[in-house]
Amino acid sequence: MSNAVPMSHSRSFQTHLVLPPDTNHHQSIFGGRVLAYIDEIAAITSMKHARSEVVTASFDSVDFISPAYAGDILELEAMVTSTGRSSMEVYVRVMSRNIKTGVEKLTTESFVTMVAVNKEGKPIPVPSVYPETEREKQLFETGLTRRQLRQAKKESTKKRRSLFESE
């Protein structure tokens, strides 16, 4: 596909209430629960962009910045920030809001790579994206550096795995 679409076309939002079963002994949300929310919104966002089914290829980065506690509201925002032939980099930002004080804080930031697939599970092409706002431009312009880091990590991982194949 050669038709580029604005990054805002894929923007998605989710809201979750942090409940006691979602928390650990510190009453803060389990990181795994946050990861599940990130994976879900990354999938929704990339499906909107690709207009197809998708699979998660990798969690490229996850930064847990501050905790969210039982009773807080989590607000997730995601958008496709760059694309390859069939892959999409999705930026996910998680904010928490204390409902009693109104204080909002950045909880988590993540970049996830998703791949568009057909009914047989084979990769299919996706449209490219272009930025419109200053925030989108910053994410878009730094996308190449993140892609290069992913490629270097992929090569390093291949080498590491080959060490175990000979055993």
PDB file of C-alpha atoms in Angstrom:
ATOM      1  CA  MET A   1       0.000   0.000   0.000  1.00  0.00           C
ATOM      2  CA  SER A   2       1.373   3.385  -0.879  1.00  0.00           C
ATOM      3  CA  ASN A   3      -1.417   5.530   0.536  1.00  0.00           C
ATOM      4  CA  ALA A   4      -0.080   7.272   3.628  1.00  0.00           C
ATOM      5  CA  VAL A   5      -2.525   8.132   6.381  1.00  0.00           C
ATOM      6  CA  PRO A   6      -2.194  10.609   9.249  1.00  0.00           C
ATOM      7  CA  MET A   7      -0.914   9.195  12.518  1.00  0.00           C
ATOM      8  CA  SER A   8      -4.070  10.494  14.202  1.00  0.00           C
ATOM      9  CA  HIS A   9      -6.138   8.067  12.094  1.00  0.00           C
ATOM     10  CA  SER A  10      -5.038   5.194  14.324  1.00  0.00           C
ATOM     11  CA  ARG A  11      -5.184   7.019  17.670  1.00  0.00           C
ATOM     12  CA  SER A  12      -7.033   4.966  20.278  1.00  0.00           C
ATOM     13  CA  PHE A  13      -8.022   5.468  23.903  1.00  0.00           C
ATOM     14  CA  GLN A  14      -8.925   3.139  26.763  1.00  0.00           C
ATOM     15  CA  THR A  15      -9.876   3.765  30.376  1.00  0.00           C
ATOM     16  CA  HIS A  16      -9.586   1.260  33.225  1.00  0.00           C
ATOM     17  CA  LEU A  17     -10.326   1.427  36.935  1.00  0.00           C
ATOM     18  CA  VAL A  18      -7.594  -0.173  39.059  1.00  0.00           C
ATOM     19  CA  LEU A  19      -9.400  -2.682  41.284  1.00  0.00           C
ATOM     20  CA  PRO A  20      -7.996  -4.562  44.302  1.00  0.00           C
ATOM     21  CA  PRO A  21      -7.621  -7.890  42.391  1.00  0.00           C
ATOM     22  CA  ASP A  22      -5.363  -6.009  39.908  1.00  0.00           C
ATOM     23  CA  THR A  23      -2.903  -5.019  42.645  1.00  0.00           C
ATOM     24  CA  ASN A  24       0.012  -6.495  44.545  1.00  0.00           C
ATOM     25  CA  HIS A  25       0.800  -6.317  48.277  1.00  0.00           C
ATOM     26  CA  HIS A  26       1.759  -2.633  47.869  1.00  0.00           C
ATOM     27  CA  GLN A  27      -1.745  -1.949  46.514  1.00  0.00           C
ATOM     28  CA  SER A  28      -0.177  -0.866  43.210  1.00  0.00           C
ATOM     29  CA  ILE A  29      -1.222  -2.413  39.922  1.00  0.00           C
ATOM     30  CA  PHE A  30       0.664  -5.488  38.737  1.00  0.00           C
ATOM     31  CA  GLY A  31       3.032  -4.669  35.882  1.00  0.00           C
ATOM     32  CA  GLY A  32       1.667  -7.672  34.002  1.00  0.00           C
ATOM     33  CA  ARG A  33      -1.824  -6.191  34.095  1.00  0.00           C
ATOM     34  CA  VAL A  34      -0.496  -2.943  32.609  1.00  0.00           C
ATOM     35  CA  LEU A  35       1.324  -4.965  29.923  1.00  0.00           C
ATOM     36  CA  ALA A  36      -1.930  -6.724  29.011  1.00  0.00           C
ATOM     37  CA  TYR A  37      -3.684  -3.363  28.638  1.00  0.00           C
ATOM     38  CA  ILE A  38      -0.794  -2.081  26.492  1.00  0.00           C
ATOM     39  CA  ASP A  39      -0.891  -5.175  24.266  1.00  0.00           C
ATOM     40  CA  GLU A  40      -4.651  -4.846  23.814  1.00  0.00           C
ATOM     41  CA  ILE A  41      -4.633  -1.168  22.858  1.00  0.00           C
ATOM     42  CA  ALA A  42      -1.607  -1.696  20.588  1.00  0.00           C
ATOM     43  CA  ALA A  43      -3.577  -4.411  18.787  1.00  0.00           C
ATOM     44  CA  ILE A  44      -6.678  -2.239  18.439  1.00  0.00           C
ATOM     45  CA  THR A  45      -4.627   0.709  17.224  1.00  0.00           C
ATOM     46  CA  SER A  46      -2.731  -1.314  14.624  1.00  0.00           C
ATOM     47  CA  MET A  47      -5.903  -3.087  13.438  1.00  0.00           C
ATOM     48  CA  LYS A  48      -7.490   0.320  12.825  1.00  0.00           C
ATOM     49  CA  HIS A  49      -4.436   1.350  10.822  1.00  0.00           C
ATOM     50  CA  ALA A  50      -3.959  -1.869   8.823  1.00  0.00           C
ATOM     51  CA  ARG A  51      -7.642  -2.738   8.491  1.00  0.00           C
ATOM     52  CA  SER A  52      -6.648  -6.332   9.114  1.00  0.00           C
ATOM     53  CA  GLU A  53      -5.802  -8.799  11.804  1.00  0.00           C
ATOM     54  CA  VAL A  54      -2.488  -8.267  13.568  1.00  0.00           C
ATOM     55  CA  VAL A  55      -0.057 -10.110  15.797  1.00  0.00           C
ATOM     56  CA  THR A  56       2.312  -8.773  18.425  1.00  0.00           C
ATOM     57  CA  ALA A  57       5.900  -9.064  17.193  1.00  0.00           C
ATOM     58  CA  SER A  58       7.661  -7.481  20.162  1.00  0.00           C
ATOM     59  CA  PHE A  59       7.493  -5.169  23.112  1.00  0.00           C
ATOM     60  CA  ASP A  60      10.397  -2.930  22.114  1.00  0.00           C
ATOM     61  CA  SER A  61      10.434  -0.893  25.295  1.00  0.00           C
ATOM     62  CA  VAL A  62       8.370  -0.620  28.435  1.00  0.00           C
ATOM     63  CA  ASP A  63       9.181   2.021  31.003  1.00  0.00           C
ATOM     64  CA  PHE A  64       7.316   1.817  34.296  1.00  0.00           C
ATOM     65  CA  ILE A  65       7.646   5.394  35.519  1.00  0.00           C
ATOM     66  CA  SER A  66       5.323   5.632  38.506  1.00  0.00           C
ATOM     67  CA  PRO A  67       2.840   3.320  40.231  1.00  0.00           C
ATOM     68  CA  ALA A  68      -0.931   3.388  39.987  1.00  0.00           C
ATOM     69  CA  TYR A  69      -2.950   2.271  42.991  1.00  0.00           C
ATOM     70  CA  ALA A  70      -6.278   0.612  43.688  1.00  0.00           C
ATOM     71  CA  GLY A  71      -8.963   3.203  43.033  1.00  0.00           C
ATOM     72  CA  ASP A  72      -6.922   5.100  40.433  1.00  0.00           C
ATOM     73  CA  ILE A  73      -8.112   5.470  36.862  1.00  0.00           C
ATOM     74  CA  LEU A  74      -5.737   4.441  34.072  1.00  0.00           C
ATOM     75  CA  GLU A  75      -6.025   6.274  30.760  1.00  0.00           C
ATOM     76  CA  LEU A  76      -4.194   4.733  27.806  1.00  0.00           C
ATOM     77  CA  GLU A  77      -3.502   6.503  24.534  1.00  0.00           C
ATOM     78  CA  ALA A  78      -1.905   4.800  21.529  1.00  0.00           C
ATOM     79  CA  MET A  79      -1.027   5.595  17.911  1.00  0.00           C
ATOM     80  CA  VAL A  80       0.960   4.117  15.050  1.00  0.00           C
ATOM     81  CA  THR A  81       4.172   6.156  14.882  1.00  0.00           C
ATOM     82  CA  SER A  82       6.000   4.441  12.023  1.00  0.00           C
ATOM     83  CA  THR A  83       5.612   1.534   9.641  1.00  0.00           C
ATOM     84  CA  GLY A  84       7.626  -0.997   7.721  1.00  0.00           C
ATOM     85  CA  ARG A  85       6.290  -3.146   4.901  1.00  0.00           C
ATOM     86  CA  SER A  86       3.946  -5.121   7.170  1.00  0.00           C
ATOM     87  CA  SER A  87       4.985  -3.914  10.622  1.00  0.00           C
ATOM     88  CA  MET A  88       3.733  -1.021  12.694  1.00  0.00           C
ATOM     89  CA  GLU A  89       5.415   0.652  15.638  1.00  0.00           C
ATOM     90  CA  VAL A  90       2.781   1.631  18.194  1.00  0.00           C
ATOM     91  CA  TYR A  91       3.462   4.182  20.927  1.00  0.00           C
ATOM     92  CA  VAL A  92       1.422   3.670  24.097  1.00  0.00           C
ATOM     93  CA  ARG A  93       1.226   6.186  26.923  1.00  0.00           C
ATOM     94  CA  VAL A  94      -0.424   5.260  30.229  1.00  0.00           C
ATOM     95  CA  MET A  95      -1.541   7.986  32.635  1.00  0.00           C
ATOM     96  CA  SER A  96      -3.008   7.426  36.079  1.00  0.00           C
ATOM     97  CA  ARG A  97      -5.471   9.689  37.812  1.00  0.00           C
ATOM     98  CA  ASN A  98      -6.188   9.700  41.517  1.00  0.00           C
ATOM     99  CA  ILE A  99      -9.953  10.194  41.675  1.00  0.00           C
ATOM    100  CA  LYS A 100      -9.840  11.756  45.164  1.00  0.00           C
ATOM    101  CA  THR A 101      -7.122  14.353  44.510  1.00  0.00           C
ATOM    102  CA  GLY A 102      -7.380  14.712  40.741  1.00  0.00           C
ATOM    103  CA  VAL A 103      -3.597  14.314  40.453  1.00  0.00           C
ATOM    104  CA  GLU A 104      -2.531  12.874  37.094  1.00  0.00           C
ATOM    105  CA  LYS A 105       0.847  11.294  36.421  1.00  0.00           C
ATOM    106  CA  LEU A 106       2.625   9.404  33.693  1.00  0.00           C
ATOM    107  CA  THR A 107       2.654   5.749  34.715  1.00  0.00           C
ATOM    108  CA  THR A 108       4.073   3.868  31.742  1.00  0.00           C
ATOM    109  CA  GLU A 109       5.395   4.453  28.223  1.00  0.00           C
ATOM    110  CA  SER A 110       5.885   1.705  25.681  1.00  0.00           C
ATOM    111  CA  PHE A 111       6.705   1.005  22.050  1.00  0.00           C
ATOM    112  CA  VAL A 112       5.212  -2.186  20.617  1.00  0.00           C
ATOM    113  CA  THR A 113       5.766  -3.687  17.163  1.00  0.00           C
ATOM    114  CA  MET A 114       2.701  -5.231  15.556  1.00  0.00           C
ATOM    115  CA  VAL A 115       2.510  -7.058  12.217  1.00  0.00           C
ATOM    116  CA  ALA A 116      -0.512  -7.116   9.908  1.00  0.00           C
ATOM    117  CA  VAL A 117      -1.446 -10.618   8.759  1.00  0.00           C
ATOM    118  CA  ASN A 118      -3.930 -12.242   6.394  1.00  0.00           C
ATOM    119  CA  LYS A 119      -6.271 -15.142   7.225  1.00  0.00           C
ATOM    120  CA  GLU A 120      -3.395 -17.591   6.798  1.00  0.00           C
ATOM    121  CA  GLY A 121      -1.253 -15.644   9.265  1.00  0.00           C
ATOM    122  CA  LYS A 122       1.129 -14.345   6.571  1.00  0.00           C
ATOM    123  CA  PRO A 123       2.384 -10.732   6.756  1.00  0.00           C
ATOM    124  CA  ILE A 124       0.615  -8.240   4.492  1.00  0.00           C
ATOM    125  CA  PRO A 125       1.504  -4.643   3.514  1.00  0.00           C
ATOM    126  CA  VAL A 126       0.318  -1.686   5.581  1.00  0.00           C
ATOM    127  CA  PRO A 127      -0.026   1.992   4.664  1.00  0.00           C
ATOM    128  CA  SER A 128       2.663   4.387   5.823  1.00  0.00           C
ATOM    129  CA  VAL A 129       1.937   7.231   8.243  1.00  0.00           C
ATOM    130  CA  TYR A 130       2.658  10.927   8.372  1.00  0.00           C
ATOM    131  CA  PRO A 131       2.635  13.327  11.337  1.00  0.00           C
ATOM    132  CA  GLU A 132       0.487  16.417  11.719  1.00  0.00           C
ATOM    133  CA  THR A 133       1.172  17.787  15.234  1.00  0.00           C
ATOM    134  CA  GLU A 134       4.480  18.662  16.899  1.00  0.00           C
ATOM    135  CA  ARG A 135       4.181  15.670  19.240  1.00  0.00           C
ATOM    136  CA  GLU A 136       3.546  13.359  16.267  1.00  0.00           C
ATOM    137  CA  LYS A 137       6.491  14.883  14.377  1.00  0.00           C
ATOM    138  CA  GLN A 138       8.825  14.154  17.311  1.00  0.00           C
ATOM    139  CA  LEU A 139       7.652  10.529  17.525  1.00  0.00           C
ATOM    140  CA  PHE A 140       7.812  10.102  13.740  1.00  0.00           C
ATOM    141  CA  GLU A 141      11.266  11.656  13.316  1.00  0.00           C
ATOM    142  CA  THR A 142      12.789   9.470  16.038  1.00  0.00           C
ATOM    143  CA  GLY A 143      11.226   6.336  14.549  1.00  0.00           C
ATOM    144  CA  LEU A 144      14.212   5.509  12.337  1.00  0.00           C
ATOM    145  CA  THR A 145      16.552   5.433  15.342  1.00  0.00           C
ATOM    146  CA  ARG A 146      14.194   3.101  17.200  1.00  0.00           C
ATOM    147  CA  ARG A 147      13.957   0.881  14.092  1.00  0.00           C
ATOM    148  CA  GLN A 148      17.766   0.654  13.903  1.00  0.00           C
ATOM    149  CA  LEU A 149      17.891  -0.305  17.589  1.00  0.00           C
ATOM    150  CA  ARG A 150      15.270  -3.019  16.988  1.00  0.00           C
ATOM    151  CA  GLN A 151      17.315  -4.406  14.080  1.00  0.00           C
ATOM    152  CA  ALA A 152      20.500  -4.456  16.182  1.00  0.00           C
ATOM    153  CA  LYS A 153      18.642  -6.208  19.000  1.00  0.00           C
ATOM    154  CA  LYS A 154      17.218  -8.736  16.537  1.00  0.00           C
ATOM    155  CA  GLU A 155      20.720  -9.597  15.276  1.00  0.00           C
ATOM    156  CA  SER A 156      22.055  -9.900  18.811  1.00  0.00           C
ATOM    157  CA  THR A 157      19.153 -12.155  19.769  1.00  0.00           C
ATOM    158  CA  LYS A 158      19.809 -14.405  16.735  1.00  0.00           C
ATOM    159  CA  LYS A 159      23.437 -14.809  17.790  1.00  0.00           C
ATOM    160  CA  ARG A 160      22.477 -15.609  21.379  1.00  0.00           C
ATOM    161  CA  ARG A 161      19.910 -18.200  20.311  1.00  0.00           C
ATOM    162  CA  SER A 162      22.391 -19.881  17.986  1.00  0.00           C
ATOM    163  CA  LEU A 163      24.606 -20.556  21.014  1.00  0.00           C
ATOM    164  CA  PHE A 164      21.930 -22.873  22.402  1.00  0.00           C
ATOM    165  CA  GLU A 165      21.185 -24.655  19.133  1.00  0.00           C
ATOM    166  CA  SER A 166      24.513 -26.484  19.194  1.00  0.00           C
ATOM    167  CA  GLU A 167      23.887 -28.046  22.620  1.00  0.00           C
TER     168      GLU A 167
END
